[in-house]
Amino acid sequence: MSAATARLRVGIAGLGRLGKRHAEALAFGTRHVELVAACSPVEAERDFARDSLGVERLYADFDVFIADPDMDAVVLVTPTSLHADQAIAALRAGKHVFIEKPLALNMADCERVLAVAAERLDQVAMVGFVRRFDPSYVSAQASVAGGEIGRPFLVRSQTCDRNDPDGFFVRFAPSSGGIFMDCSVHDIDLARWLLGRPKALRAFATGTIALHPGLADCGDVDNGLAIVEFEGGARAVFYASRTMAHGHETSTEVIGTAGKLLVGEHAARDRIVRSDAHGVRHAVLADFHERFQAAFGAEMAAFVAACRGDAPLTLTLTDAAEATRIGLAITRSLHSGMPEVV
Ligand code: NAI
């Protein structure tokens, strides 16, 4: 960027389920940003960027996209298996880079990205752990860090999606790393954040297939449970589900020696409680995007602020690599049936 007041020229790669949402926000809803380029191998997705977002520079090939000289930053919303190579290419091309979670599906890839980022400290590299930007989680973390619940020693956190009868995630499973790397990685990052970044020692996991037998082909489950032990005695329990009947339900409980906090219980869509002859109830959130829409905006604003030099990031690549390390140990345990060293 030529001046601190200039708009950050952003390109986006990946215009799928989440990429479209990020692209719309970058085109119409993010301050100090101009969405100048988009990349997808799918023609219909490039058409969407041109027709709905007014993006003129469209690329089918990532290598050509990343060489675009009139782009300050890139946002990667591509399949997880591509994140590491694309992030490295972006950094080497001199761009700031936002990488959707998880950073990568193995530690070697995480370390390759960290090594290149370490050589380029003037460039921002951020992984999209969106819950760190949700107002309720921000407030809960500040309370815990301020000592409100004494010494936090246990986190129970879940990511539960409404069942998708079309089974999008069954097709997605080979590149997602499985339910723990795809869903619980958010809870893993939250647990580390809320517990003060303790070192993870050991993990145990189990799971079951309730509705989607196709997942067995890649060793995945549609409902998974995990326990992680941390140095110093803290523990975390994670639950992830793809098969909720009612809606999306992300919630996190953090328990300390002087109290506990609970974020996000009941998946309520609004503040209306309906009482009638059928009982007392409220409408539920449809999906992660409805739950975290504001957080996605705050997350991108934080990335842009860091790129402009307005505010530093507190979420580091090392945090993202640690989340992958723990997610991998959990996934190994799911497959081995035994506790695994993290
Ligand atoms: P998706 O499969 O719907 O979209 C992937 C996109 O990448 C498609 O537009 C596809 O055409 C494009 N693509 C494939 N190969 C490419 C290449 N070589 N270069 C450029 N584009 C390429 O997947 P979805 O659900 O949008 O997920 C994308 C990423 O976002 C994943 O890493 C996932 O973990 C993450 N994600 C994060 C969420 C969050 O809560 N923060 C929620 C959902 C997804």
Short mmCIF file of C-alpha atoms and ligand atoms in Angstrom, two decimals:
data_model
loop_
_atom_site.label_atom_id
_atom_site.label_comp_id
_atom_site.label_asym_id
_atom_site.label_seq_id
_atom_site.Cartn_x
_atom_site.Cartn_y
_atom_site.Cartn_z
CA MET A 1 0.00 0.00 0.00
CA SER A 2 1.38 3.37 -0.93
CA ALA A 3 0.03 5.35 2.04
CA ALA A 4 -1.53 4.59 5.40
CA THR A 5 -4.78 6.15 4.21
CA ALA A 6 -4.96 4.13 0.97
CA ARG A 7 -7.32 1.24 0.71
CA LEU A 8 -5.87 -2.23 1.07
CA ARG A 9 -6.10 -4.00 -2.30
CA VAL A 10 -7.29 -7.52 -1.53
CA GLY A 11 -7.59 -10.63 -3.68
CA ILE A 12 -9.56 -13.68 -2.64
CA ALA A 13 -8.88 -17.31 -3.57
CA GLY A 14 -11.78 -19.74 -3.13
CA LEU A 15 -15.39 -18.75 -3.67
CA GLY A 16 -17.20 -21.75 -2.24
CA ARG A 17 -19.47 -22.06 0.78
CA LEU A 18 -17.48 -19.63 2.96
CA GLY A 19 -15.42 -17.87 0.28
CA LYS A 20 -18.54 -16.27 -1.22
CA ARG A 21 -19.42 -14.81 2.18
CA HIS A 22 -15.93 -13.45 2.76
CA ALA A 23 -15.90 -12.02 -0.78
CA GLU A 24 -19.24 -10.25 -0.28
CA ALA A 25 -18.01 -8.76 3.00
CA LEU A 26 -14.74 -7.63 1.39
CA ALA A 27 -16.58 -6.10 -1.59
CA PHE A 28 -19.30 -4.32 0.34
CA GLY A 29 -18.82 -4.44 4.09
CA THR A 30 -15.16 -4.01 5.10
CA ARG A 31 -13.67 -0.57 5.71
CA HIS A 32 -10.38 0.44 4.08
CA VAL A 33 -10.58 -2.43 1.56
CA GLU A 34 -10.96 -2.76 -2.18
CA LEU A 35 -11.63 -6.26 -3.48
CA VAL A 36 -9.57 -6.15 -6.67
CA ALA A 37 -9.14 -9.79 -7.74
CA ALA A 38 -10.60 -13.25 -7.30
CA CYS A 39 -9.36 -16.75 -8.08
CA SER A 40 -11.27 -19.98 -8.52
CA PRO A 41 -10.90 -22.89 -10.94
CA VAL A 42 -14.71 -22.93 -11.26
CA GLU A 43 -16.05 -20.66 -14.01
CA ALA A 44 -19.43 -20.12 -12.32
CA GLU A 45 -17.64 -18.86 -9.22
CA ARG A 46 -15.58 -16.39 -11.26
CA ASP A 47 -18.79 -15.25 -12.94
CA PHE A 48 -20.29 -14.66 -9.49
CA ALA A 49 -17.32 -12.46 -8.54
CA ARG A 50 -17.66 -10.42 -11.74
CA ASP A 51 -21.47 -10.17 -11.89
CA SER A 52 -22.37 -9.88 -8.20
CA LEU A 53 -19.30 -8.22 -6.74
CA GLY A 54 -17.94 -6.20 -9.66
CA VAL A 55 -14.49 -7.80 -9.50
CA GLU A 56 -12.67 -7.31 -12.79
CA ARG A 57 -9.43 -9.26 -12.39
CA LEU A 58 -10.43 -12.93 -12.38
CA TYR A 59 -8.05 -15.88 -12.35
CA ALA A 60 -8.53 -19.60 -12.87
CA ASP A 61 -4.90 -20.37 -11.98
CA PHE A 62 -3.61 -19.62 -8.48
CA ASP A 63 0.00 -19.13 -9.63
CA VAL A 64 -1.06 -16.40 -12.07
CA PHE A 65 -3.36 -14.83 -9.45
CA ILE A 66 -0.67 -14.62 -6.80
CA ALA A 67 1.71 -12.86 -9.22
CA ASP A 68 -0.76 -9.98 -9.70
CA PRO A 69 1.40 -6.99 -8.70
CA ASP A 70 -1.54 -4.70 -7.86
CA MET A 71 -2.67 -6.66 -4.83
CA ASP A 72 -1.48 -5.99 -1.23
CA ALA A 73 -3.15 -8.91 0.54
CA VAL A 74 -4.82 -12.23 -0.20
CA VAL A 75 -7.58 -14.09 1.59
CA LEU A 76 -7.39 -17.88 1.21
CA VAL A 77 -10.72 -19.70 1.52
CA THR A 78 -9.61 -22.75 -0.38
CA PRO A 79 -9.65 -26.45 0.59
CA THR A 80 -7.55 -26.97 3.73
CA SER A 81 -5.11 -29.29 1.96
CA LEU A 82 -4.00 -26.30 -0.19
CA HIS A 83 -3.52 -23.74 2.61
CA ALA A 84 0.17 -24.22 3.35
CA ASP A 85 1.47 -24.06 -0.23
CA GLN A 86 -0.80 -21.15 -1.12
CA ALA A 87 0.12 -19.21 2.05
CA ILE A 88 3.81 -19.67 1.30
CA ALA A 89 3.32 -18.57 -2.30
CA ALA A 90 1.43 -15.47 -1.09
CA LEU A 91 4.14 -14.52 1.40
CA ARG A 92 6.89 -15.06 -1.18
CA ALA A 93 4.95 -12.83 -3.59
CA GLY A 94 5.12 -10.08 -0.96
CA LYS A 95 1.43 -10.19 0.05
CA HIS A 96 -0.15 -10.15 3.48
CA VAL A 97 -2.15 -13.34 3.88
CA PHE A 98 -5.32 -14.39 5.68
CA ILE A 99 -5.69 -18.18 5.80
CA GLU A 100 -8.95 -19.88 6.70
CA LYS A 101 -8.65 -22.43 9.50
CA PRO A 102 -7.03 -24.83 10.01
CA LEU A 103 -3.55 -23.67 8.99
CA ALA A 104 -2.63 -27.10 7.63
CA LEU A 105 -3.26 -30.81 8.09
CA ASN A 106 0.24 -31.83 9.19
CA MET A 107 3.00 -30.28 11.31
CA ALA A 108 5.55 -30.22 8.50
CA ASP A 109 3.27 -27.94 6.48
CA CYS A 110 2.62 -25.72 9.53
CA GLU A 111 6.34 -25.39 10.13
CA ARG A 112 7.03 -24.53 6.48
CA VAL A 113 4.54 -21.65 6.71
CA LEU A 114 5.96 -20.46 10.05
CA ALA A 115 9.50 -20.50 8.63
CA VAL A 116 8.60 -18.36 5.61
CA ALA A 117 6.52 -15.98 7.76
CA ALA A 118 9.45 -15.60 10.17
CA GLU A 119 11.59 -14.31 7.29
CA ARG A 120 8.94 -11.72 6.44
CA LEU A 121 7.92 -10.08 9.68
CA ASP A 122 6.71 -6.96 7.87
CA GLN A 123 3.96 -9.04 6.27
CA VAL A 124 0.84 -10.13 8.17
CA ALA A 125 -0.09 -13.82 8.28
CA MET A 126 -3.28 -14.64 10.16
CA VAL A 127 -5.39 -17.79 10.52
CA GLY A 128 -9.17 -17.38 10.75
CA PHE A 129 -10.12 -18.56 14.21
CA VAL A 130 -13.32 -16.55 14.00
CA ARG A 131 -14.58 -17.24 17.51
CA ARG A 132 -11.79 -15.10 18.95
CA PHE A 133 -13.62 -12.14 17.41
CA ASP A 134 -17.12 -13.01 18.69
CA PRO A 135 -18.16 -10.40 21.30
CA SER A 136 -19.30 -13.03 23.84
CA TYR A 137 -16.07 -15.05 23.55
CA VAL A 138 -13.98 -11.85 23.69
CA SER A 139 -15.78 -10.81 26.86
CA ALA A 140 -15.53 -14.28 28.43
CA GLN A 141 -11.79 -14.50 27.72
CA ALA A 142 -11.22 -11.05 29.23
CA SER A 143 -13.14 -12.11 32.38
CA VAL A 144 -11.12 -15.30 32.71
CA ALA A 145 -7.81 -13.50 32.11
CA GLY A 146 -8.88 -10.91 34.70
CA GLY A 147 -9.27 -13.62 37.35
CA GLU A 148 -13.08 -13.53 37.59
CA ILE A 149 -13.44 -17.32 37.89
CA GLY A 150 -10.21 -17.92 39.78
CA ARG A 151 -7.84 -20.39 38.15
CA PRO A 152 -9.48 -21.89 35.04
CA PHE A 153 -8.86 -25.64 34.90
CA LEU A 154 -11.53 -27.17 32.65
CA VAL A 155 -12.99 -26.25 29.26
CA ARG A 156 -15.94 -28.11 27.75
CA SER A 157 -16.56 -26.96 24.21
CA GLN A 158 -18.71 -28.18 21.36
CA THR A 159 -19.30 -27.45 17.70
CA CYS A 160 -22.51 -29.03 16.54
CA ASP A 161 -23.95 -28.51 13.06
CA ARG A 162 -27.45 -29.19 11.91
CA ASN A 163 -27.64 -32.36 9.86
CA ASP A 164 -27.16 -31.74 6.14
CA PRO A 165 -29.06 -34.55 4.38
CA ASP A 166 -27.09 -33.79 1.17
CA GLY A 167 -23.91 -34.71 3.03
CA PHE A 168 -21.73 -31.84 1.70
CA PHE A 169 -19.15 -32.64 4.33
CA VAL A 170 -18.95 -36.28 3.22
CA ARG A 171 -17.60 -35.05 -0.15
CA PHE A 172 -15.53 -32.44 1.72
CA ALA A 173 -14.07 -34.99 4.19
CA PRO A 174 -11.02 -36.08 2.12
CA SER A 175 -9.63 -32.51 2.12
CA SER A 176 -10.91 -31.33 5.54
CA GLY A 177 -8.80 -33.57 7.78
CA GLY A 178 -11.89 -35.07 9.46
CA ILE A 179 -14.34 -33.81 12.05
CA PHE A 180 -11.78 -32.85 14.70
CA MET A 181 -9.48 -30.94 12.34
CA ASP A 182 -12.43 -29.30 10.63
CA CYS A 183 -14.79 -28.50 13.54
CA SER A 184 -13.08 -29.09 16.88
CA VAL A 185 -10.03 -27.10 15.81
CA HIS A 186 -12.06 -24.00 16.75
CA ASP A 187 -12.75 -25.44 20.23
CA ILE A 188 -9.10 -26.45 20.60
CA ASP A 189 -7.99 -22.89 19.88
CA LEU A 190 -10.59 -21.54 22.32
CA ALA A 191 -9.44 -23.93 25.05
CA ARG A 192 -5.80 -22.84 24.67
CA TRP A 193 -6.86 -19.18 24.67
CA LEU A 194 -9.12 -19.50 27.72
CA LEU A 195 -6.66 -21.63 29.70
CA GLY A 196 -3.71 -19.31 29.04
CA ARG A 197 -1.94 -21.37 26.33
CA PRO A 198 -0.81 -24.39 28.41
CA LYS A 199 1.22 -27.10 26.69
CA ALA A 200 -0.93 -30.04 25.58
CA LEU A 201 0.38 -33.44 26.68
CA ARG A 202 -2.03 -36.22 25.74
CA ALA A 203 -5.28 -36.74 23.84
CA PHE A 204 -7.94 -39.42 23.70
CA ALA A 205 -10.80 -39.57 21.23
CA THR A 206 -13.68 -41.73 20.15
CA GLY A 207 -16.59 -41.26 17.81
CA THR A 208 -19.49 -42.81 15.98
CA ILE A 209 -21.29 -42.61 12.68
CA ALA A 210 -24.93 -41.81 13.40
CA LEU A 211 -26.23 -40.88 9.95
CA HIS A 212 -23.53 -40.73 7.25
CA PRO A 213 -21.93 -44.12 6.50
CA GLY A 214 -19.96 -42.63 3.57
CA LEU A 215 -17.57 -41.12 6.13
CA ALA A 216 -16.20 -44.58 6.97
CA ASP A 217 -14.29 -44.60 3.65
CA CYS A 218 -11.92 -41.93 4.97
CA GLY A 219 -11.91 -43.03 8.61
CA ASP A 220 -14.09 -40.13 9.72
CA VAL A 221 -17.15 -39.98 12.02
CA ASP A 222 -20.15 -37.65 12.16
CA ASN A 223 -20.05 -37.38 15.99
CA GLY A 224 -16.73 -37.19 17.83
CA LEU A 225 -15.63 -36.83 21.45
CA ALA A 226 -12.17 -35.95 22.71
CA ILE A 227 -10.34 -35.26 25.96
CA VAL A 228 -7.06 -33.33 26.10
CA GLU A 229 -4.71 -33.17 29.10
CA PHE A 230 -2.56 -30.07 29.54
CA GLU A 231 0.58 -29.49 31.57
CA GLY A 232 -0.26 -28.09 35.01
CA GLY A 233 -3.51 -30.06 35.39
CA ALA A 234 -5.92 -28.26 33.07
CA ARG A 235 -8.20 -30.44 30.93
CA ALA A 236 -10.45 -29.92 27.92
CA VAL A 237 -13.38 -31.94 26.61
CA PHE A 238 -14.57 -31.50 23.03
CA TYR A 239 -17.69 -32.66 21.23
CA ALA A 240 -18.31 -32.21 17.52
CA SER A 241 -21.40 -33.26 15.62
CA ARG A 242 -22.59 -33.04 12.03
CA THR A 243 -26.04 -34.44 12.78
CA MET A 244 -28.02 -32.17 15.09
CA ALA A 245 -31.73 -32.30 14.32
CA HIS A 246 -32.52 -28.79 15.52
CA GLY A 247 -29.80 -26.38 14.30
CA HIS A 248 -26.29 -25.11 14.88
CA GLU A 249 -25.12 -25.16 18.48
CA THR A 250 -21.67 -23.95 19.43
CA SER A 251 -21.14 -23.56 23.16
CA THR A 252 -18.22 -23.39 25.55
CA GLU A 253 -18.04 -23.73 29.31
CA VAL A 254 -14.93 -22.68 31.18
CA ILE A 255 -14.74 -23.76 34.80
CA GLY A 256 -12.44 -22.20 37.38
CA THR A 257 -11.75 -22.44 41.09
CA ALA A 258 -14.04 -19.46 41.84
CA GLY A 259 -16.78 -19.79 39.22
CA LYS A 260 -17.59 -20.73 35.65
CA LEU A 261 -18.71 -19.07 32.42
CA LEU A 262 -20.93 -20.51 29.73
CA VAL A 263 -20.92 -19.02 26.22
CA GLY A 264 -23.55 -19.75 23.59
CA GLU A 265 -25.91 -22.23 25.20
CA HIS A 266 -29.20 -23.20 23.53
CA ALA A 267 -28.39 -21.86 20.04
CA ALA A 268 -31.15 -19.27 20.28
CA ARG A 269 -31.64 -17.31 17.03
CA ASP A 270 -33.14 -14.29 18.78
CA ARG A 271 -34.39 -13.16 22.16
CA ILE A 272 -37.97 -14.40 21.67
CA VAL A 273 -39.26 -17.27 23.80
CA ARG A 274 -42.60 -18.64 22.58
CA SER A 275 -44.92 -20.22 25.13
CA ASP A 276 -48.11 -21.98 24.07
CA ALA A 277 -49.98 -25.27 24.31
CA HIS A 278 -46.96 -27.10 22.82
CA GLY A 279 -44.52 -25.82 25.44
CA VAL A 280 -41.85 -23.13 25.80
CA ARG A 281 -39.35 -22.74 22.95
CA HIS A 282 -37.27 -20.44 20.78
CA ALA A 283 -36.09 -20.53 17.15
CA VAL A 284 -32.61 -21.97 16.58
CA LEU A 285 -29.59 -20.81 14.58
CA ALA A 286 -29.35 -22.43 11.15
CA ASP A 287 -25.60 -22.63 10.75
CA PHE A 288 -22.16 -21.35 11.80
CA HIS A 289 -22.45 -18.30 9.61
CA GLU A 290 -25.63 -17.11 11.23
CA ARG A 291 -24.05 -17.60 14.66
CA PHE A 292 -20.76 -15.89 13.83
CA GLN A 293 -21.71 -13.31 11.21
CA ALA A 294 -20.60 -10.35 13.35
CA ALA A 295 -17.42 -12.19 14.32
CA PHE A 296 -16.51 -12.78 10.66
CA GLY A 297 -16.74 -9.01 10.14
CA ALA A 298 -14.62 -8.24 13.20
CA GLU A 299 -12.08 -10.89 12.17
CA MET A 300 -11.58 -9.36 8.72
CA ALA A 301 -11.41 -5.86 10.24
CA ALA A 302 -8.62 -7.11 12.53
CA PHE A 303 -6.71 -8.54 9.56
CA VAL A 304 -7.07 -5.29 7.61
CA ALA A 305 -6.03 -3.21 10.65
CA ALA A 306 -2.90 -5.36 11.04
CA CYS A 307 -2.04 -5.03 7.33
CA ARG A 308 -2.42 -1.25 7.56
CA GLY A 309 -0.25 -1.14 10.67
CA ASP A 310 -3.16 0.18 12.75
CA ALA A 311 -3.25 -2.61 15.37
CA PRO A 312 -1.16 -5.71 16.02
CA LEU A 313 -2.62 -9.22 15.97
CA THR A 314 -2.87 -11.22 19.19
CA LEU A 315 -3.68 -14.44 17.32
CA THR A 316 -0.40 -15.89 16.08
CA LEU A 317 0.66 -18.52 13.56
CA THR A 318 2.13 -20.47 16.48
CA ASP A 319 -1.37 -20.63 18.02
CA ALA A 320 -2.65 -22.01 14.73
CA ALA A 321 0.14 -24.58 14.52
CA GLU A 322 -0.56 -25.71 18.11
CA ALA A 323 -4.25 -26.15 17.28
CA THR A 324 -3.24 -28.37 14.36
CA ARG A 325 -0.81 -30.33 16.59
CA ILE A 326 -3.57 -31.06 19.12
CA GLY A 327 -6.14 -31.80 16.40
CA LEU A 328 -3.75 -34.32 14.83
CA ALA A 329 -3.17 -36.14 18.14
CA ILE A 330 -6.95 -36.32 18.68
CA THR A 331 -7.43 -37.67 15.15
CA ARG A 332 -4.66 -40.26 15.66
CA SER A 333 -6.42 -41.38 18.84
CA LEU A 334 -9.73 -41.71 17.01
CA HIS A 335 -8.02 -44.11 14.61
CA SER A 336 -5.86 -46.01 17.11
CA GLY A 337 -8.39 -46.23 19.93
CA MET A 338 -5.57 -45.36 22.33
CA PRO A 339 -4.47 -42.18 24.11
CA GLU A 340 -1.89 -40.37 21.98
CA VAL A 341 0.98 -38.08 22.95
CA VAL A 342 0.45 -34.57 21.58
P1 NAI B 1 -15.74 -25.18 -0.50
O1 NAI B 1 -15.36 -26.50 -1.06
O2 NAI B 1 -17.18 -24.77 -0.54
O3 NAI B 1 -14.91 -24.04 -1.28
C1 NAI B 1 -13.57 -24.21 -1.69
C2 NAI B 1 -13.29 -23.19 -2.78
O4 NAI B 1 -11.94 -23.27 -3.19
C3 NAI B 1 -14.13 -23.36 -4.06
O5 NAI B 1 -14.51 -22.10 -4.50
C4 NAI B 1 -13.14 -23.95 -5.04
O6 NAI B 1 -13.49 -23.67 -6.36
C5 NAI B 1 -11.88 -23.24 -4.62
N1 NAI B 1 -10.63 -23.86 -5.05
C6 NAI B 1 -10.33 -25.18 -5.16
N2 NAI B 1 -9.06 -25.32 -5.57
C7 NAI B 1 -8.55 -24.07 -5.75
C8 NAI B 1 -7.29 -23.57 -6.15
N3 NAI B 1 -6.28 -24.38 -6.48
N4 NAI B 1 -7.13 -22.22 -6.19
C9 NAI B 1 -8.12 -21.38 -5.86
N5 NAI B 1 -9.34 -21.80 -5.46
C10 NAI B 1 -9.54 -23.14 -5.40
O7 NAI B 1 -15.17 -25.13 0.98
P2 NAI B 1 -15.56 -24.15 2.19
O8 NAI B 1 -16.58 -24.78 3.05
O9 NAI B 1 -15.83 -22.79 1.66
O10 NAI B 1 -14.19 -24.18 3.03
C11 NAI B 1 -13.03 -23.51 2.57
C12 NAI B 1 -12.09 -23.31 3.76
O11 NAI B 1 -12.75 -22.52 4.75
C13 NAI B 1 -11.67 -24.60 4.46
O12 NAI B 1 -10.32 -24.51 4.82
C14 NAI B 1 -12.54 -24.65 5.71
O13 NAI B 1 -11.90 -25.31 6.80
C15 NAI B 1 -12.73 -23.17 6.01
N6 NAI B 1 -13.99 -22.90 6.71
C16 NAI B 1 -13.93 -22.16 7.86
C17 NAI B 1 -15.08 -21.93 8.59
C18 NAI B 1 -15.01 -21.11 9.83
O14 NAI B 1 -15.89 -21.24 10.68
N7 NAI B 1 -14.03 -20.26 9.99
C19 NAI B 1 -16.38 -22.45 8.17
C20 NAI B 1 -16.34 -23.15 6.89
C21 NAI B 1 -15.17 -23.38 6.22
#
